[in-house]
Coordinates of C-alpha atoms in Angstrom, one line a residue:
M10 CA 25.5 0.4 163.1
K11 CA 26.5 2.0 166.1
I12 CA 29.4 4.2 166.6
K13 CA 31.8 5.6 169.6
V14 CA 31.2 9.0 170.0
K15 CA 32.9 11.4 172.4
K16 CA 30.3 13.4 174.4
E17 CA 30.9 16.7 176.7
M18 CA 28.7 17.1 179.8
N19 CA 28.2 19.2 183.0
L20 CA 28.1 17.3 186.4
H21 CA 24.2 17.0 186.0
Q22 CA 24.2 15.6 182.7
L23 CA 27.0 13.1 183.7
I24 CA 25.1 11.7 186.9
Q25 CA 22.1 11.4 184.5
W26 CA 24.2 9.5 181.7
A27 CA 25.8 7.1 184.3
R28 CA 22.5 6.1 185.8
E29 CA 20.7 5.6 182.3
N30 CA 24.0 3.6 181.3
N31 CA 24.6 1.7 184.4
V32 CA 28.0 2.9 184.9
K33 CA 29.8 1.5 187.9
G34 CA 33.3 1.5 189.4
E35 CA 34.2 4.2 187.2
T36 CA 36.0 7.6 187.8
F37 CA 35.7 10.4 185.2
T38 CA 37.9 13.3 185.3
S39 CA 36.6 16.9 184.4
N40 CA 38.6 19.4 182.1
Y41 CA 40.0 21.1 185.2
G42 CA 41.0 17.9 186.8
R43 CA 38.3 17.5 189.4
A44 CA 37.1 13.5 189.6
V45 CA 33.9 11.9 190.3
K46 CA 33.6 8.3 191.2
F47 CA 30.7 6.2 190.6
Y48 CA 30.6 3.2 192.9
S49 CA 28.9 -0.1 192.2
D50 CA 25.8 0.4 194.4
V51 CA 25.2 3.5 191.8
S52 CA 26.0 6.2 194.3
F53 CA 28.8 8.8 193.6
N54 CA 31.6 10.7 195.2
T55 CA 33.8 13.7 194.6
M56 CA 36.5 14.8 196.9
V57 CA 36.6 18.5 195.6
P58 CA 34.0 20.9 194.6
I59 CA 32.8 20.3 191.1
F60 CA 31.8 23.8 189.6
H61 CA 29.3 24.8 186.5
W62 CA 31.9 25.5 184.2
D63 CA 33.7 21.7 184.8
T64 CA 32.9 19.4 181.7
F65 CA 33.5 15.8 181.5
T66 CA 34.1 13.9 178.3
V67 CA 32.9 10.3 178.2
E68 CA 32.7 7.7 175.2
A69 CA 29.2 6.4 174.2
E70 CA 27.8 4.3 171.9
E71 CA 25.2 5.8 169.4
E72 CA 23.3 4.4 166.6
I73 CA 23.8 6.2 163.2
T74 CA 21.2 7.0 161.1
E75 CA 21.2 9.1 157.8
R76 CA 20.4 12.5 160.0
T77 CA 23.4 11.8 162.6
V78 CA 26.0 14.5 162.6
I79 CA 29.4 12.8 162.0
P80 CA 32.4 14.6 163.1
L81 CA 35.0 13.6 160.5
F82 CA 34.4 11.2 157.8
L83 CA 35.7 10.5 154.2
E84 CA 33.2 10.5 151.1
V85 CA 34.2 8.5 148.1
Y86 CA 32.2 9.5 145.2
E87 CA 32.7 9.3 141.2
Y88 CA 33.2 12.5 139.2
E89 CA 33.4 11.8 135.5
G90 CA 34.6 8.6 135.6
E91 CA 37.2 9.3 138.3
L92 CA 37.1 8.2 142.0
V93 CA 37.7 11.2 144.3
F94 CA 38.3 10.8 147.9
L95 CA 37.0 13.8 149.9
P96 CA 37.0 14.4 154.1
Q97 CA 34.2 16.0 155.4
K98 CA 33.5 17.5 158.6
E99 CA 30.5 17.8 160.9
K100 CA 27.9 16.6 158.4
S101 CA 25.1 14.1 158.4
I102 CA 24.6 11.9 155.7
K103 CA 21.3 13.1 154.3
D104 CA 22.9 16.5 154.0
L105 CA 25.9 15.5 151.8
L106 CA 23.9 13.2 149.5
E107 CA 21.6 16.4 149.2
E108 CA 24.6 18.4 148.3
S109 CA 26.0 15.8 146.0
D110 CA 22.3 15.8 144.3
L111 CA 22.6 19.2 143.6
E112 CA 26.3 18.7 141.7
E113 CA 26.1 17.0 138.0
N114 CA 28.0 14.2 137.2
I115 CA 28.6 13.3 140.9
T116 CA 27.6 9.8 142.1
T117 CA 28.7 9.0 145.9
K118 CA 29.9 5.7 146.1
T119 CA 30.8 5.1 150.0
L120 CA 31.0 6.9 153.3
Y121 CA 33.8 6.0 155.8
I122 CA 34.0 7.5 159.2
I123 CA 37.5 8.4 160.1
N124 CA 38.4 7.0 163.6
D125 CA 40.7 8.8 166.1
D126 CA 43.7 6.6 165.4
G127 CA 43.0 7.1 161.5
T128 CA 41.5 4.1 160.6
L129 CA 38.2 3.8 158.5
T130 CA 35.0 2.5 159.2
L131 CA 32.7 1.9 156.4
I132 CA 29.0 3.1 157.4
W133 CA 27.1 3.8 153.9
R134 CA 27.5 2.1 150.5
D135 CA 25.1 1.5 147.5
G136 CA 22.5 3.8 148.5
E137 CA 22.2 2.5 152.2
L138 CA 23.5 2.3 155.7
I139 CA 25.6 -0.6 156.5
K140 CA 24.1 -2.5 159.4

């Protein structure tokens, strides 16, 4: 399963990412308002200097594994016969499951990514990743 993630990068990383992902006809604006435009022939241009402290945020698709650190997700687990819903931050599925294994009477049922718009995406159920 792939998810969209926001990545922050400097100009060098942005250029490399744009070439690797065949970005054409898009403009990216830094956290300081300076723009870089990528053209259809793979060239790029900027009208103002870009400094080393400028960062650009891009949305990229990333394959989820049990080692992927997920910024925000919802764990649904069973504790003493009751379902519990617990938001989690900046953890991998592997780390979370290892923590749950250390606790008695906790059985993780499902894991959901909490999207920017508040919706949930099921990513893990019954001991395995959703494909």
